[in-house]
């Protein structure tokens, strides 16, 4: 089952980049609970709060998820995203250069050719479709069972000493085997994002939670047998 390519096709159908900005629509065969159609002007007045009972909590959740994704894309650990970093990350998910440039230019509000953490947070709220887009959001939510199975297998692979926890060195070794471009600072930030209780180790529950929430993490850390 090719979840990655299917999700990419879906997102490309949902994201129409035009000279006036981004327009989000539902493809006719896809079952989606909500439809969001907006130009940037309309989007400013229609941020994604998913009808949450507490909008502040919803925004905080989007920010936490955005921070985790930001940490994965920021391979040099410099605290900002370059156009090259975003391009390298999203190219793996099947985006073309034009679409990546549209996303980058929309998020780079101050036009300094970098995306700050706050700009990335704001962009994820403003551009609702990005919250479920390949490489950026939780776009495989309907495959929760398969993702949990993948998370457990990747966890076991990373847990080199088999003690039921992943420490910083184990994560660095696991990511480094396939993703040598990540700086130590970037891996440390990824570790911090997964280590929800900040106790210095990642439990299987913490890993599974982060893995299932973030397609960017699945892309960066190893997807497992159900992800093609």
PDB file of C-alpha atoms in Angstrom:
ATOM      1  CA  UNK A   1       0.000   0.000   0.000  1.00  0.00           C
ATOM      2  CA  UNK A   2       1.615   3.201  -1.125  1.00  0.00           C
ATOM      3  CA  UNK A   3       0.457   5.729   1.485  1.00  0.00           C
ATOM      4  CA  UNK A   4       3.128   8.289   0.618  1.00  0.00           C
ATOM      5  CA  UNK A   5       2.413   8.630  -3.090  1.00  0.00           C
ATOM      6  CA  UNK A   6      -1.362   8.592  -2.570  1.00  0.00           C
ATOM      7  CA  UNK A   7      -1.122  11.356   0.008  1.00  0.00           C
ATOM      8  CA  UNK A   8       1.088  13.422  -2.259  1.00  0.00           C
ATOM      9  CA  UNK A   9      -1.392  13.136  -5.122  1.00  0.00           C
ATOM     10  CA  UNK A  10      -4.179  14.161  -2.752  1.00  0.00           C
ATOM     11  CA  UNK A  11      -2.284  17.185  -1.521  1.00  0.00           C
ATOM     12  CA  UNK A  12      -1.415  18.314  -5.027  1.00  0.00           C
ATOM     13  CA  UNK A  13      -5.108  18.121  -5.862  1.00  0.00           C
ATOM     14  CA  UNK A  14      -5.902  20.192  -2.780  1.00  0.00           C
ATOM     15  CA  UNK A  15      -3.286  22.867  -3.397  1.00  0.00           C
ATOM     16  CA  UNK A  16      -3.775  25.045  -6.464  1.00  0.00           C
ATOM     17  CA  UNK A  17      -1.027  27.640  -6.574  1.00  0.00           C
ATOM     18  CA  UNK A  18      -1.973  30.699  -8.595  1.00  0.00           C
ATOM     19  CA  UNK A  19      -0.771  34.247  -8.925  1.00  0.00           C
ATOM     20  CA  UNK A  20      -3.375  35.302  -6.363  1.00  0.00           C
ATOM     21  CA  UNK A  21      -2.183  32.801  -3.764  1.00  0.00           C
ATOM     22  CA  UNK A  22      -3.236  29.390  -2.470  1.00  0.00           C
ATOM     23  CA  UNK A  23      -6.628  27.870  -3.072  1.00  0.00           C
ATOM     24  CA  UNK A  24      -7.598  24.676  -1.279  1.00  0.00           C
ATOM     25  CA  UNK A  25     -10.284  22.377  -2.678  1.00  0.00           C
ATOM     26  CA  UNK A  26     -11.442  18.790  -2.172  1.00  0.00           C
ATOM     27  CA  UNK A  27     -10.862  16.341  -5.022  1.00  0.00           C
ATOM     28  CA  UNK A  28     -14.190  14.723  -5.952  1.00  0.00           C
ATOM     29  CA  UNK A  29     -13.286  11.179  -4.907  1.00  0.00           C
ATOM     30  CA  UNK A  30     -11.715  11.954  -1.539  1.00  0.00           C
ATOM     31  CA  UNK A  31     -13.689  11.771   1.689  1.00  0.00           C
ATOM     32  CA  UNK A  32     -12.736  14.795   3.750  1.00  0.00           C
ATOM     33  CA  UNK A  33     -14.759  16.214   6.614  1.00  0.00           C
ATOM     34  CA  UNK A  34     -14.161  19.873   5.818  1.00  0.00           C
ATOM     35  CA  UNK A  35     -13.604  22.016   2.762  1.00  0.00           C
ATOM     36  CA  UNK A  36     -11.361  25.059   2.922  1.00  0.00           C
ATOM     37  CA  UNK A  37     -11.319  27.404  -0.036  1.00  0.00           C
ATOM     38  CA  UNK A  38      -9.422  30.641   0.432  1.00  0.00           C
ATOM     39  CA  UNK A  39      -7.182  33.163  -1.133  1.00  0.00           C
ATOM     40  CA  UNK A  40      -4.633  34.663   1.306  1.00  0.00           C
ATOM     41  CA  UNK A  41      -7.022  37.521   2.109  1.00  0.00           C
ATOM     42  CA  UNK A  42      -9.821  35.130   3.038  1.00  0.00           C
ATOM     43  CA  UNK A  43      -7.428  32.807   4.859  1.00  0.00           C
ATOM     44  CA  UNK A  44      -6.384  35.636   7.164  1.00  0.00           C
ATOM     45  CA  UNK A  45      -9.953  35.820   8.376  1.00  0.00           C
ATOM     46  CA  UNK A  46     -10.450  32.042   8.449  1.00  0.00           C
ATOM     47  CA  UNK A  47      -7.682  30.383  10.423  1.00  0.00           C
ATOM     48  CA  UNK A  48      -7.812  26.654  11.103  1.00  0.00           C
ATOM     49  CA  UNK A  49      -9.246  25.995  14.552  1.00  0.00           C
ATOM     50  CA  UNK A  50     -11.155  22.800  13.672  1.00  0.00           C
ATOM     51  CA  UNK A  51     -14.125  23.960  15.761  1.00  0.00           C
ATOM     52  CA  UNK A  52     -12.143  23.348  18.930  1.00  0.00           C
ATOM     53  CA  UNK A  53     -13.825  24.008  22.257  1.00  0.00           C
ATOM     54  CA  UNK A  54     -10.790  26.033  23.296  1.00  0.00           C
ATOM     55  CA  UNK A  55      -9.165  27.907  20.395  1.00  0.00           C
ATOM     56  CA  UNK A  56      -6.077  28.661  22.487  1.00  0.00           C
ATOM     57  CA  UNK A  57      -5.497  24.948  23.063  1.00  0.00           C
ATOM     58  CA  UNK A  58      -5.943  24.232  19.353  1.00  0.00           C
ATOM     59  CA  UNK A  59      -3.433  26.899  18.374  1.00  0.00           C
ATOM     60  CA  UNK A  60      -0.977  25.589  20.979  1.00  0.00           C
ATOM     61  CA  UNK A  61      -1.300  22.094  19.499  1.00  0.00           C
ATOM     62  CA  UNK A  62      -0.685  23.376  15.964  1.00  0.00           C
ATOM     63  CA  UNK A  63       2.359  25.268  17.237  1.00  0.00           C
ATOM     64  CA  UNK A  64       3.777  22.169  18.963  1.00  0.00           C
ATOM     65  CA  UNK A  65       3.320  20.097  15.821  1.00  0.00           C
ATOM     66  CA  UNK A  66       4.828  22.886  13.715  1.00  0.00           C
ATOM     67  CA  UNK A  67       7.854  23.072  16.011  1.00  0.00           C
ATOM     68  CA  UNK A  68       8.446  19.330  15.646  1.00  0.00           C
ATOM     69  CA  UNK A  69       8.243  19.549  11.858  1.00  0.00           C
ATOM     70  CA  UNK A  70      10.467  22.636  11.823  1.00  0.00           C
ATOM     71  CA  UNK A  71      13.134  20.771  13.820  1.00  0.00           C
ATOM     72  CA  UNK A  72      13.197  17.968  11.262  1.00  0.00           C
ATOM     73  CA  UNK A  73      13.456  20.271   8.232  1.00  0.00           C
ATOM     74  CA  UNK A  74      16.181  22.393   9.909  1.00  0.00           C
ATOM     75  CA  UNK A  75      18.944  19.895   9.160  1.00  0.00           C
ATOM     76  CA  UNK A  76      21.789  22.240  10.091  1.00  0.00           C
ATOM     77  CA  UNK A  77      20.174  23.190  13.405  1.00  0.00           C
ATOM     78  CA  UNK A  78      20.554  26.868  12.620  1.00  0.00           C
ATOM     79  CA  UNK A  79      17.122  27.903  13.871  1.00  0.00           C
ATOM     80  CA  UNK A  80      15.801  29.041  10.471  1.00  0.00           C
ATOM     81  CA  UNK A  81      14.784  27.198   7.306  1.00  0.00           C
ATOM     82  CA  UNK A  82      16.571  27.965   4.082  1.00  0.00           C
ATOM     83  CA  UNK A  83      14.964  27.487   0.696  1.00  0.00           C
ATOM     84  CA  UNK A  84      17.350  24.578   0.107  1.00  0.00           C
ATOM     85  CA  UNK A  85      16.341  22.847   3.355  1.00  0.00           C
ATOM     86  CA  UNK A  86      12.637  23.111   2.556  1.00  0.00           C
ATOM     87  CA  UNK A  87      13.266  21.991  -1.026  1.00  0.00           C
ATOM     88  CA  UNK A  88      15.313  18.976   0.043  1.00  0.00           C
ATOM     89  CA  UNK A  89      12.675  17.935   2.565  1.00  0.00           C
ATOM     90  CA  UNK A  90       9.583  18.384   0.400  1.00  0.00           C
ATOM     91  CA  UNK A  91      11.165  16.948  -2.750  1.00  0.00           C
ATOM     92  CA  UNK A  92      11.258  13.577  -1.004  1.00  0.00           C
ATOM     93  CA  UNK A  93       7.474  13.822  -0.560  1.00  0.00           C
ATOM     94  CA  UNK A  94       6.945  14.450  -4.265  1.00  0.00           C
ATOM     95  CA  UNK A  95       6.541  18.221  -4.446  1.00  0.00           C
ATOM     96  CA  UNK A  96       7.765  20.005  -7.551  1.00  0.00           C
ATOM     97  CA  UNK A  97       9.986  23.076  -7.394  1.00  0.00           C
ATOM     98  CA  UNK A  98       7.206  25.507  -8.279  1.00  0.00           C
ATOM     99  CA  UNK A  99       4.979  24.292  -5.452  1.00  0.00           C
ATOM    100  CA  UNK A 100       7.844  24.352  -2.943  1.00  0.00           C
ATOM    101  CA  UNK A 101       8.705  27.915  -3.944  1.00  0.00           C
ATOM    102  CA  UNK A 102       5.070  28.943  -3.500  1.00  0.00           C
ATOM    103  CA  UNK A 103       5.006  27.481   0.015  1.00  0.00           C
ATOM    104  CA  UNK A 104       8.362  29.037   0.917  1.00  0.00           C
ATOM    105  CA  UNK A 105       7.415  32.484  -0.395  1.00  0.00           C
ATOM    106  CA  UNK A 106       4.108  32.426   1.436  1.00  0.00           C
ATOM    107  CA  UNK A 107       5.732  31.504   4.745  1.00  0.00           C
ATOM    108  CA  UNK A 108       8.669  33.902   4.386  1.00  0.00           C
ATOM    109  CA  UNK A 109       6.606  36.902   5.456  1.00  0.00           C
ATOM    110  CA  UNK A 110       9.488  39.365   5.928  1.00  0.00           C
ATOM    111  CA  UNK A 111      11.139  38.278   2.647  1.00  0.00           C
ATOM    112  CA  UNK A 112      14.607  37.714   4.114  1.00  0.00           C
ATOM    113  CA  UNK A 113      14.893  34.377   2.224  1.00  0.00           C
ATOM    114  CA  UNK A 114      14.617  32.409   5.470  1.00  0.00           C
ATOM    115  CA  UNK A 115      11.666  31.013   7.384  1.00  0.00           C
ATOM    116  CA  UNK A 116      11.845  31.630  11.110  1.00  0.00           C
ATOM    117  CA  UNK A 117      10.187  29.312  13.629  1.00  0.00           C
ATOM    118  CA  UNK A 118       7.436  31.878  14.192  1.00  0.00           C
ATOM    119  CA  UNK A 119       6.862  32.332  10.471  1.00  0.00           C
ATOM    120  CA  UNK A 120       6.578  28.560  10.114  1.00  0.00           C
ATOM    121  CA  UNK A 121       4.082  28.408  12.994  1.00  0.00           C
ATOM    122  CA  UNK A 122       2.004  31.207  11.485  1.00  0.00           C
ATOM    123  CA  UNK A 123       2.098  29.581   8.059  1.00  0.00           C
ATOM    124  CA  UNK A 124       0.805  26.278   9.406  1.00  0.00           C
ATOM    125  CA  UNK A 125      -2.177  28.093  10.931  1.00  0.00           C
ATOM    126  CA  UNK A 126      -2.863  30.330   7.964  1.00  0.00           C
ATOM    127  CA  UNK A 127      -2.514  27.648   5.272  1.00  0.00           C
ATOM    128  CA  UNK A 128      -4.833  25.001   6.667  1.00  0.00           C
ATOM    129  CA  UNK A 129      -4.066  22.336   4.057  1.00  0.00           C
ATOM    130  CA  UNK A 130      -0.434  22.205   5.167  1.00  0.00           C
ATOM    131  CA  UNK A 131      -1.560  20.660   8.463  1.00  0.00           C
ATOM    132  CA  UNK A 132      -2.456  17.482   6.573  1.00  0.00           C
ATOM    133  CA  UNK A 133       0.066  17.713   3.760  1.00  0.00           C
ATOM    134  CA  UNK A 134       2.757  15.120   2.926  1.00  0.00           C
ATOM    135  CA  UNK A 135       6.010  15.901   4.729  1.00  0.00           C
ATOM    136  CA  UNK A 136       4.426  18.632   6.822  1.00  0.00           C
ATOM    137  CA  UNK A 137       1.376  17.355   8.657  1.00  0.00           C
ATOM    138  CA  UNK A 138      -0.416  14.282   9.917  1.00  0.00           C
ATOM    139  CA  UNK A 139      -1.714  13.261   6.498  1.00  0.00           C
ATOM    140  CA  UNK A 140      -1.942   9.511   7.190  1.00  0.00           C
ATOM    141  CA  UNK A 141      -4.338   9.814  10.139  1.00  0.00           C
ATOM    142  CA  UNK A 142      -6.690   7.172   8.704  1.00  0.00           C
ATOM    143  CA  UNK A 143      -3.879   4.594   8.832  1.00  0.00           C
ATOM    144  CA  UNK A 144      -3.329   4.811  12.600  1.00  0.00           C
ATOM    145  CA  UNK A 145      -3.002   1.039  13.096  1.00  0.00           C
ATOM    146  CA  UNK A 146      -0.356   0.672  10.398  1.00  0.00           C
ATOM    147  CA  UNK A 147       1.564   3.703  11.661  1.00  0.00           C
ATOM    148  CA  UNK A 148       1.632   2.343  15.200  1.00  0.00           C
ATOM    149  CA  UNK A 149       3.034  -0.922  13.890  1.00  0.00           C
ATOM    150  CA  UNK A 150       5.673   0.992  11.938  1.00  0.00           C
ATOM    151  CA  UNK A 151       6.495   3.133  14.984  1.00  0.00           C
ATOM    152  CA  UNK A 152       7.097   0.057  17.128  1.00  0.00           C
ATOM    153  CA  UNK A 153       9.402  -1.515  14.542  1.00  0.00           C
ATOM    154  CA  UNK A 154      11.403   1.671  14.026  1.00  0.00           C
ATOM    155  CA  UNK A 155      11.611   2.107  17.807  1.00  0.00           C
ATOM    156  CA  UNK A 156      13.056  -1.386  18.198  1.00  0.00           C
ATOM    157  CA  UNK A 157      15.586  -0.645  15.468  1.00  0.00           C
ATOM    158  CA  UNK A 158      16.694   2.574  17.164  1.00  0.00           C
ATOM    159  CA  UNK A 159      16.773   1.057  20.675  1.00  0.00           C
ATOM    160  CA  UNK A 160      20.192  -0.491  20.170  1.00  0.00           C
ATOM    161  CA  UNK A 161      20.639  -1.858  23.695  1.00  0.00           C
ATOM    162  CA  UNK A 162      17.071  -3.154  23.903  1.00  0.00           C
ATOM    163  CA  UNK A 163      16.299  -1.523  27.259  1.00  0.00           C
ATOM    164  CA  UNK A 164      12.942  -0.131  26.124  1.00  0.00           C
ATOM    165  CA  UNK A 165      14.128   3.481  25.809  1.00  0.00           C
ATOM    166  CA  UNK A 166      16.003   5.538  23.222  1.00  0.00           C
ATOM    167  CA  UNK A 167      18.703   7.853  24.469  1.00  0.00           C
ATOM    168  CA  UNK A 168      20.290  10.721  22.585  1.00  0.00           C
ATOM    169  CA  UNK A 169      23.217   8.675  21.292  1.00  0.00           C
ATOM    170  CA  UNK A 170      20.924   5.931  20.006  1.00  0.00           C
ATOM    171  CA  UNK A 171      18.782   8.442  18.136  1.00  0.00           C
ATOM    172  CA  UNK A 172      21.864  10.129  16.709  1.00  0.00           C
ATOM    173  CA  UNK A 173      23.202   6.770  15.553  1.00  0.00           C
ATOM    174  CA  UNK A 174      19.870   5.712  14.053  1.00  0.00           C
ATOM    175  CA  UNK A 175      19.347   8.933  12.094  1.00  0.00           C
ATOM    176  CA  UNK A 176      23.013   9.127  11.133  1.00  0.00           C
ATOM    177  CA  UNK A 177      22.945   5.715   9.460  1.00  0.00           C
ATOM    178  CA  UNK A 178      20.653   7.006   6.719  1.00  0.00           C
ATOM    179  CA  UNK A 179      20.586  10.771   7.098  1.00  0.00           C
ATOM    180  CA  UNK A 180      24.179  11.914   7.485  1.00  0.00           C
ATOM    181  CA  UNK A 181      23.310  15.523   6.611  1.00  0.00           C
ATOM    182  CA  UNK A 182      21.714  16.183   9.988  1.00  0.00           C
ATOM    183  CA  UNK A 183      23.915  18.210  12.313  1.00  0.00           C
ATOM    184  CA  UNK A 184      24.247  17.185  15.966  1.00  0.00           C
ATOM    185  CA  UNK A 185      22.310  20.318  16.934  1.00  0.00           C
ATOM    186  CA  UNK A 186      19.456  19.313  14.625  1.00  0.00           C
ATOM    187  CA  UNK A 187      19.310  15.765  16.006  1.00  0.00           C
ATOM    188  CA  UNK A 188      19.361  17.113  19.552  1.00  0.00           C
ATOM    189  CA  UNK A 189      16.376  19.324  18.720  1.00  0.00           C
ATOM    190  CA  UNK A 190      14.503  16.392  17.169  1.00  0.00           C
ATOM    191  CA  UNK A 191      15.213  14.402  20.336  1.00  0.00           C
ATOM    192  CA  UNK A 192      13.866  17.243  22.478  1.00  0.00           C
ATOM    193  CA  UNK A 193      10.675  17.377  20.439  1.00  0.00           C
ATOM    194  CA  UNK A 194      10.039  13.628  20.832  1.00  0.00           C
ATOM    195  CA  UNK A 195      11.012  13.497  24.527  1.00  0.00           C
ATOM    196  CA  UNK A 196       7.677  14.870  25.726  1.00  0.00           C
ATOM    197  CA  UNK A 197       8.421  14.723  29.467  1.00  0.00           C
ATOM    198  CA  UNK A 198      12.015  15.985  29.039  1.00  0.00           C
ATOM    199  CA  UNK A 199      13.523  13.213  31.152  1.00  0.00           C
ATOM    200  CA  UNK A 200      16.411  12.547  28.743  1.00  0.00           C
ATOM    201  CA  UNK A 201      15.062   9.334  27.205  1.00  0.00           C
ATOM    202  CA  UNK A 202      12.346   8.522  24.673  1.00  0.00           C
ATOM    203  CA  UNK A 203       9.869   5.851  25.709  1.00  0.00           C
ATOM    204  CA  UNK A 204       8.027   3.684  23.217  1.00  0.00           C
ATOM    205  CA  UNK A 205       4.818   5.612  23.972  1.00  0.00           C
ATOM    206  CA  UNK A 206       6.507   8.974  23.344  1.00  0.00           C
ATOM    207  CA  UNK A 207       8.029   7.704  20.123  1.00  0.00           C
ATOM    208  CA  UNK A 208       4.755   6.244  18.892  1.00  0.00           C
ATOM    209  CA  UNK A 209       2.866   9.452  19.661  1.00  0.00           C
ATOM    210  CA  UNK A 210       5.367  11.628  17.779  1.00  0.00           C
ATOM    211  CA  UNK A 211       5.708   9.171  14.900  1.00  0.00           C
ATOM    212  CA  UNK A 212       1.951   8.973  14.327  1.00  0.00           C
ATOM    213  CA  UNK A 213       1.465  12.736  14.553  1.00  0.00           C
ATOM    214  CA  UNK A 214       4.209  13.823  12.190  1.00  0.00           C
ATOM    215  CA  UNK A 215       4.738  12.738   8.603  1.00  0.00           C
ATOM    216  CA  UNK A 216       7.970  14.756   8.672  1.00  0.00           C
ATOM    217  CA  UNK A 217       9.282  12.576  11.489  1.00  0.00           C
ATOM    218  CA  UNK A 218       8.292   9.416   9.655  1.00  0.00           C
ATOM    219  CA  UNK A 219      10.201  10.688   6.646  1.00  0.00           C
ATOM    220  CA  UNK A 220      13.285  11.633   8.653  1.00  0.00           C
ATOM    221  CA  UNK A 221      13.612   8.751  11.062  1.00  0.00           C
ATOM    222  CA  UNK A 222      12.497   5.760   8.988  1.00  0.00           C
ATOM    223  CA  UNK A 223       9.011   4.854   7.891  1.00  0.00           C
ATOM    224  CA  UNK A 224       8.641   1.145   8.552  1.00  0.00           C
ATOM    225  CA  UNK A 225       7.246  -1.684   6.409  1.00  0.00           C
ATOM    226  CA  UNK A 226       3.771  -0.193   5.841  1.00  0.00           C
ATOM    227  CA  UNK A 227       5.174   3.021   4.337  1.00  0.00           C
ATOM    228  CA  UNK A 228       6.395   2.842   0.757  1.00  0.00           C
TER     229      UNK A 228
END
